[in-house]
Amino acid sequence: MLPRSTAELKRLAIKHGFSYCGVSKAEFLEEEAPRLEKWLKEGKHGSMTYMERNFDKRLDPRLLVPGARSVVSLLFNYFPGNDMEGREMKVSRYAWGEDYHTVVKDHLYLLLQDMSEVYGNIEGRVFVDSAPVMDKVWAKKSGLGWVGKNTNLIRKGEGSYFFIAEMILDIDLEADGPVTDHCGTCTACIDACPTDAIVEPYVVDGSKCISYFTIELKEAIPDSYKGKFEDWIFGCDVCQEVCPWNRFSGMHNEPRFAPKEGWMSLSREGWREMTHELFDHWFKDSPLQRAGYDGLKRNVKFVTDPE
């Protein structure tokens, strides 16, 4: 049987709030296997031991979803604008509103529901950064962009402020092809990284990244990084802010990504004095819950305490 057309799928994806949709054949990621193994052996995942688990499933979606035939990759815009002026502490843009895992997955389920009316009975699973799925690799394979020197997925003329989601399905769909790399000779992200985490083009040492220190690391942040965080207390957008392609980023239109009023104008002292009650009020359904109250307070103290 010939693969099914994806024209209607892509129309439905736009209807349900996604910016772009691409398709790949569900197969073993042969080129990625040695790269992932080398990255893990060199300890570039730091204390993120979950990266070591399910190695085979990360590389073959058919092991994750039995009967899988197609991987549908989708991009969801989260860019809220560049206005950081007047903010004494910085939170990565993806975390300003409600947790993207919940928001994007809600859109995915509605899309899958509509797809069943076009393609009939569909079996599979949906993912939003929540399982051993190499989302950037699949998005690249399906032509949604290229993986840049900062290891973010970048779209020509649009940038990288997108969440990536997947549907791994048991139906044959027409596969798209990859696009070319447009980083060229630019090294802006490498030059700007405050902690030198981009150790070479297309390779990030996760154990040196501000996002790792402020979100994933549960122990004390090493003193050797004092003075290097540039006021980032949850995540970091530096390598995206300096990327020339992000000059073309367009604003998202998802109401659930709007921040709760109040916290974005907090002073340094306001962050330091934040109570658990205020944290829960502002960040109840936020990605900041991953760091938790104690983790956020640790980050604020690390950034604001004198060297």
Coordinates of C-alpha atoms in Angstrom, one line a residue:
M1 CA 0.0 0.0 0.0
L2 CA 1.3 3.5 -0.9
P3 CA 1.9 6.0 1.9
R4 CA -1.0 8.3 2.6
S5 CA -1.0 12.0 1.6
T6 CA -0.1 14.4 4.4
A7 CA -1.8 17.5 2.9
E8 CA -4.8 17.2 5.2
L9 CA -2.7 16.4 8.2
K10 CA -0.7 19.6 7.7
R11 CA -3.9 21.7 7.3
L12 CA -5.3 20.2 10.5
A13 CA -2.0 20.9 12.3
I14 CA -2.3 24.6 11.5
K15 CA -6.0 24.6 12.6
H16 CA -4.9 23.2 16.0
G17 CA -2.3 25.9 16.6
F18 CA 0.9 24.3 15.3
S19 CA 3.1 26.4 13.1
Y20 CA 4.6 23.5 11.0
C21 CA 4.2 19.8 10.5
G22 CA 6.6 17.3 8.9
V23 CA 6.7 13.5 8.6
S24 CA 9.5 10.9 8.7
K25 CA 9.5 7.1 8.4
A26 CA 9.7 5.4 11.7
E27 CA 13.1 3.7 11.6
F28 CA 16.4 3.3 13.4
L29 CA 18.4 6.5 13.7
E30 CA 21.7 5.0 12.5
E31 CA 23.7 8.2 12.2
E32 CA 22.7 9.3 15.7
A33 CA 23.7 6.1 17.5
P34 CA 27.5 6.8 17.7
R35 CA 27.0 10.5 18.4
L36 CA 24.6 9.8 21.4
E37 CA 26.9 7.1 22.7
K38 CA 30.0 9.3 22.6
W39 CA 28.1 12.3 24.2
L40 CA 27.0 10.0 27.1
K41 CA 30.4 8.4 27.5
E42 CA 32.0 11.8 27.8
G43 CA 29.6 12.7 30.6
K44 CA 28.1 15.7 28.8
H45 CA 24.7 14.9 30.3
G46 CA 26.0 15.7 33.8
S47 CA 23.7 14.3 36.5
M48 CA 20.8 13.7 34.0
T49 CA 21.0 10.0 34.4
Y50 CA 17.7 9.5 32.7
M51 CA 19.5 10.3 29.4
E52 CA 21.4 6.9 29.9
R53 CA 18.2 4.9 30.2
N54 CA 16.2 3.5 27.2
F55 CA 19.2 4.0 24.9
D56 CA 17.7 1.7 22.2
K57 CA 14.3 3.3 22.4
R58 CA 15.7 6.7 21.9
L59 CA 17.2 5.5 18.6
D60 CA 14.3 3.4 17.3
P61 CA 10.7 4.6 17.8
R62 CA 9.4 1.2 16.9
L63 CA 10.7 -0.1 20.2
L64 CA 8.9 2.8 22.0
V65 CA 5.6 2.4 20.1
P66 CA 5.1 -1.2 18.7
G67 CA 3.8 -1.1 15.1
A68 CA 5.0 2.4 14.5
R69 CA 5.3 3.4 10.8
S70 CA 5.5 7.2 10.8
V71 CA 6.9 9.9 13.1
V72 CA 4.9 13.2 12.8
S73 CA 6.9 16.2 14.0
L74 CA 5.2 19.5 14.9
L75 CA 6.5 22.9 15.9
F76 CA 4.6 25.2 18.3
N77 CA 5.6 28.8 18.6
Y78 CA 6.3 30.2 22.1
F79 CA 8.1 33.4 21.3
P80 CA 6.7 36.1 23.6
G81 CA 8.9 39.0 22.4
N82 CA 12.3 40.4 23.2
D83 CA 11.4 42.8 26.0
M84 CA 13.7 42.0 28.9
E85 CA 14.2 45.6 29.8
G86 CA 13.6 46.4 33.5
R87 CA 13.8 42.8 34.6
E88 CA 16.4 42.3 37.2
M89 CA 16.3 38.5 37.1
K90 CA 15.8 36.4 33.9
V91 CA 13.6 33.4 33.2
S92 CA 13.8 31.6 29.9
R93 CA 11.0 32.7 27.6
Y94 CA 9.7 29.2 27.2
A95 CA 8.8 29.2 30.9
W96 CA 6.8 32.5 31.2
G97 CA 3.4 30.9 31.1
E98 CA 1.7 27.6 31.7
D99 CA 3.7 24.4 31.4
Y100 CA 4.2 23.6 27.7
H101 CA 4.0 19.9 28.3
T102 CA 0.3 20.3 29.2
V103 CA -0.5 23.1 26.7
V104 CA 1.0 21.5 23.6
K105 CA -0.2 18.0 24.5
D106 CA -3.8 19.3 24.7
H107 CA -3.4 20.6 21.1
L108 CA -1.9 17.3 20.0
Y109 CA -4.9 15.2 21.3
L110 CA -7.3 17.5 19.5
L111 CA -5.3 17.1 16.3
L112 CA -5.1 13.3 16.7
Q113 CA -8.9 13.2 17.2
D114 CA -9.5 15.1 13.9
M115 CA -6.9 12.9 12.1
S116 CA -9.0 9.8 12.8
E117 CA -11.8 11.3 10.7
V118 CA -9.4 11.6 7.8
Y119 CA -7.2 8.5 8.1
G120 CA -9.6 6.1 10.0
N121 CA -8.5 4.2 13.1
I122 CA -5.0 5.3 14.2
E123 CA -2.9 3.7 17.0
G124 CA 0.1 5.5 18.5
R125 CA 1.3 7.9 21.1
V126 CA 1.9 11.6 21.4
F127 CA 5.0 13.2 23.0
V128 CA 6.1 16.6 24.2
D129 CA 9.6 16.4 25.6
S130 CA 8.4 13.7 27.9
A131 CA 9.8 10.4 26.7
P132 CA 13.0 9.0 25.2
V133 CA 12.4 10.6 21.8
M134 CA 15.1 12.6 19.9
D135 CA 12.7 15.3 19.0
K136 CA 15.2 17.6 17.2
V137 CA 16.6 14.8 15.1
W138 CA 13.1 13.8 14.0
A139 CA 12.1 17.4 13.3
K140 CA 15.3 17.8 11.2
K141 CA 14.6 14.5 9.3
S142 CA 11.1 15.8 8.5
G143 CA 12.4 19.1 7.1
L144 CA 11.2 21.4 9.8
G145 CA 14.6 23.0 10.1
W146 CA 18.2 22.2 10.8
V147 CA 20.0 21.6 14.1
G148 CA 22.2 24.6 14.6
K149 CA 25.6 25.0 16.2
N150 CA 23.8 25.7 19.5
T151 CA 22.0 22.3 19.0
N152 CA 18.6 24.1 18.7
L153 CA 16.3 23.4 15.8
I154 CA 16.4 26.5 13.6
R155 CA 14.1 27.5 10.7
K156 CA 15.4 29.8 8.0
G157 CA 13.8 33.2 8.3
E158 CA 12.0 32.3 11.5
G159 CA 14.4 31.2 14.2
S160 CA 14.3 28.6 17.0
Y161 CA 11.6 29.7 19.5
F162 CA 9.5 26.6 18.9
F163 CA 8.5 23.6 21.1
I164 CA 8.8 20.3 19.3
A165 CA 6.1 17.6 19.6
E166 CA 5.8 14.2 18.0
M167 CA 3.1 11.7 17.1
I168 CA 4.4 8.2 16.6
L169 CA 1.7 6.4 14.6
D170 CA 1.0 3.0 13.0
I171 CA 0.0 4.4 9.6
D172 CA 2.1 5.0 6.5
L173 CA 2.3 8.7 5.7
E174 CA 4.3 10.4 2.9
A175 CA 7.7 11.3 4.3
D176 CA 9.3 14.7 3.9
G177 CA 13.0 15.3 3.5
P178 CA 15.6 17.3 5.4
V179 CA 16.6 20.9 4.6
T180 CA 20.1 22.3 4.4
D181 CA 22.1 23.9 7.2
H182 CA 22.1 27.7 7.2
C183 CA 24.5 28.4 10.1
G184 CA 27.3 29.1 7.6
T185 CA 30.4 30.5 9.2
C186 CA 28.5 32.2 12.1
T187 CA 29.8 31.5 15.6
A188 CA 27.6 34.0 17.5
C189 CA 26.1 31.4 19.8
I190 CA 29.5 29.8 20.6
D191 CA 31.1 33.2 21.3
A192 CA 28.2 34.4 23.5
C193 CA 27.6 31.4 25.7
P194 CA 28.4 32.6 29.3
T195 CA 29.7 29.3 30.5
D196 CA 31.4 28.0 27.3
A197 CA 28.9 25.1 27.2
I198 CA 29.0 25.0 23.4
V199 CA 32.3 23.2 23.3
E200 CA 32.4 22.9 19.5
P201 CA 30.0 23.6 16.7
Y202 CA 26.9 21.4 17.1
V203 CA 28.1 20.0 20.5
V204 CA 26.8 21.3 23.8
D205 CA 28.2 20.0 27.1
G206 CA 25.0 19.9 29.0
S207 CA 26.9 19.7 32.3
K208 CA 28.2 23.3 31.7
C209 CA 24.9 24.9 30.6
I210 CA 23.1 27.5 32.7
S211 CA 19.8 25.7 32.0
Y212 CA 21.3 22.5 33.4
F213 CA 22.5 24.3 36.6
T214 CA 19.3 26.2 37.2
I215 CA 16.8 23.4 36.4
E216 CA 18.3 19.9 36.4
L217 CA 21.1 20.0 38.9
K218 CA 19.8 19.2 42.4
E219 CA 23.0 19.8 44.3
A220 CA 24.8 23.1 44.9
I221 CA 25.9 25.1 41.8
P222 CA 29.8 25.0 41.6
D223 CA 31.4 28.2 42.9
S224 CA 33.6 28.3 39.8
Y225 CA 30.5 29.5 37.8
K226 CA 29.9 32.5 40.1
G227 CA 29.5 35.7 38.1
K228 CA 28.8 33.9 34.8
F229 CA 25.0 33.5 34.9
E230 CA 24.2 37.0 33.7
D231 CA 21.1 37.1 36.0
W232 CA 19.5 33.9 34.6
I233 CA 17.7 32.1 37.4
F234 CA 15.7 29.6 35.3
G235 CA 17.0 28.4 32.0
C236 CA 19.0 30.6 29.6
D237 CA 18.2 32.1 26.1
V238 CA 21.6 33.6 25.3
C239 CA 22.4 31.3 22.4
Q240 CA 19.0 32.0 20.9
E241 CA 19.1 35.8 21.5
V242 CA 22.3 36.2 19.6
C243 CA 21.3 33.8 16.7
P244 CA 20.8 36.0 13.6
W245 CA 17.8 33.9 12.5
N246 CA 15.8 34.9 15.6
R247 CA 15.6 38.5 14.4
F248 CA 12.7 37.1 12.3
S249 CA 10.8 35.4 15.2
G250 CA 7.1 36.1 15.2
M251 CA 5.0 36.4 18.4
H252 CA 3.0 33.4 19.6
N253 CA -0.8 33.6 19.9
E254 CA -1.3 31.0 22.7
P255 CA -3.1 32.7 25.7
R256 CA -1.9 30.0 28.1
F257 CA 1.7 31.1 27.6
A258 CA 0.9 34.5 29.0
P259 CA 2.7 35.1 32.4
K260 CA 0.7 35.7 35.5
E261 CA 0.7 39.3 36.4
G262 CA 3.2 40.4 39.0
W263 CA 6.3 38.3 38.9
M264 CA 7.9 39.7 35.8
S265 CA 8.5 43.1 37.4
L266 CA 10.1 41.7 40.6
S267 CA 13.3 43.3 41.8
R268 CA 16.3 41.3 42.9
E269 CA 15.2 41.8 46.5
G270 CA 11.7 40.7 45.6
W271 CA 13.0 37.4 44.2
R272 CA 15.2 36.9 47.2
E273 CA 12.2 37.5 49.6
M274 CA 9.7 35.4 47.6
T275 CA 7.7 33.2 49.9
H276 CA 6.6 29.6 49.2
E277 CA 3.0 30.9 49.0
L278 CA 3.9 33.5 46.3
F279 CA 5.9 30.9 44.4
D280 CA 2.9 28.6 44.3
H281 CA 0.6 31.5 43.3
W282 CA 2.7 32.6 40.4
F283 CA 4.1 29.2 39.2
K284 CA 1.5 26.6 40.1
D285 CA 1.2 25.3 36.6
S286 CA 4.6 26.6 35.4
P287 CA 7.8 24.9 34.1
L288 CA 9.4 26.5 37.1
Q289 CA 7.9 23.7 39.2
R290 CA 10.7 21.5 37.8
A291 CA 13.2 23.5 39.9
G292 CA 10.8 23.9 42.7
Y293 CA 10.7 26.6 45.4
D294 CA 14.0 25.5 47.0
G295 CA 15.7 25.2 43.7
L296 CA 14.6 28.6 42.5
K297 CA 15.7 30.2 45.8
R298 CA 19.1 28.5 45.4
N299 CA 19.4 30.0 41.9
V300 CA 18.5 33.5 43.0
K301 CA 20.9 33.3 45.9
F302 CA 23.7 32.1 43.6
V303 CA 23.1 35.0 41.2
T304 CA 22.5 37.8 43.7
D305 CA 25.0 37.0 46.5
P306 CA 28.3 38.9 46.2
E307 CA 31.2 36.9 44.7

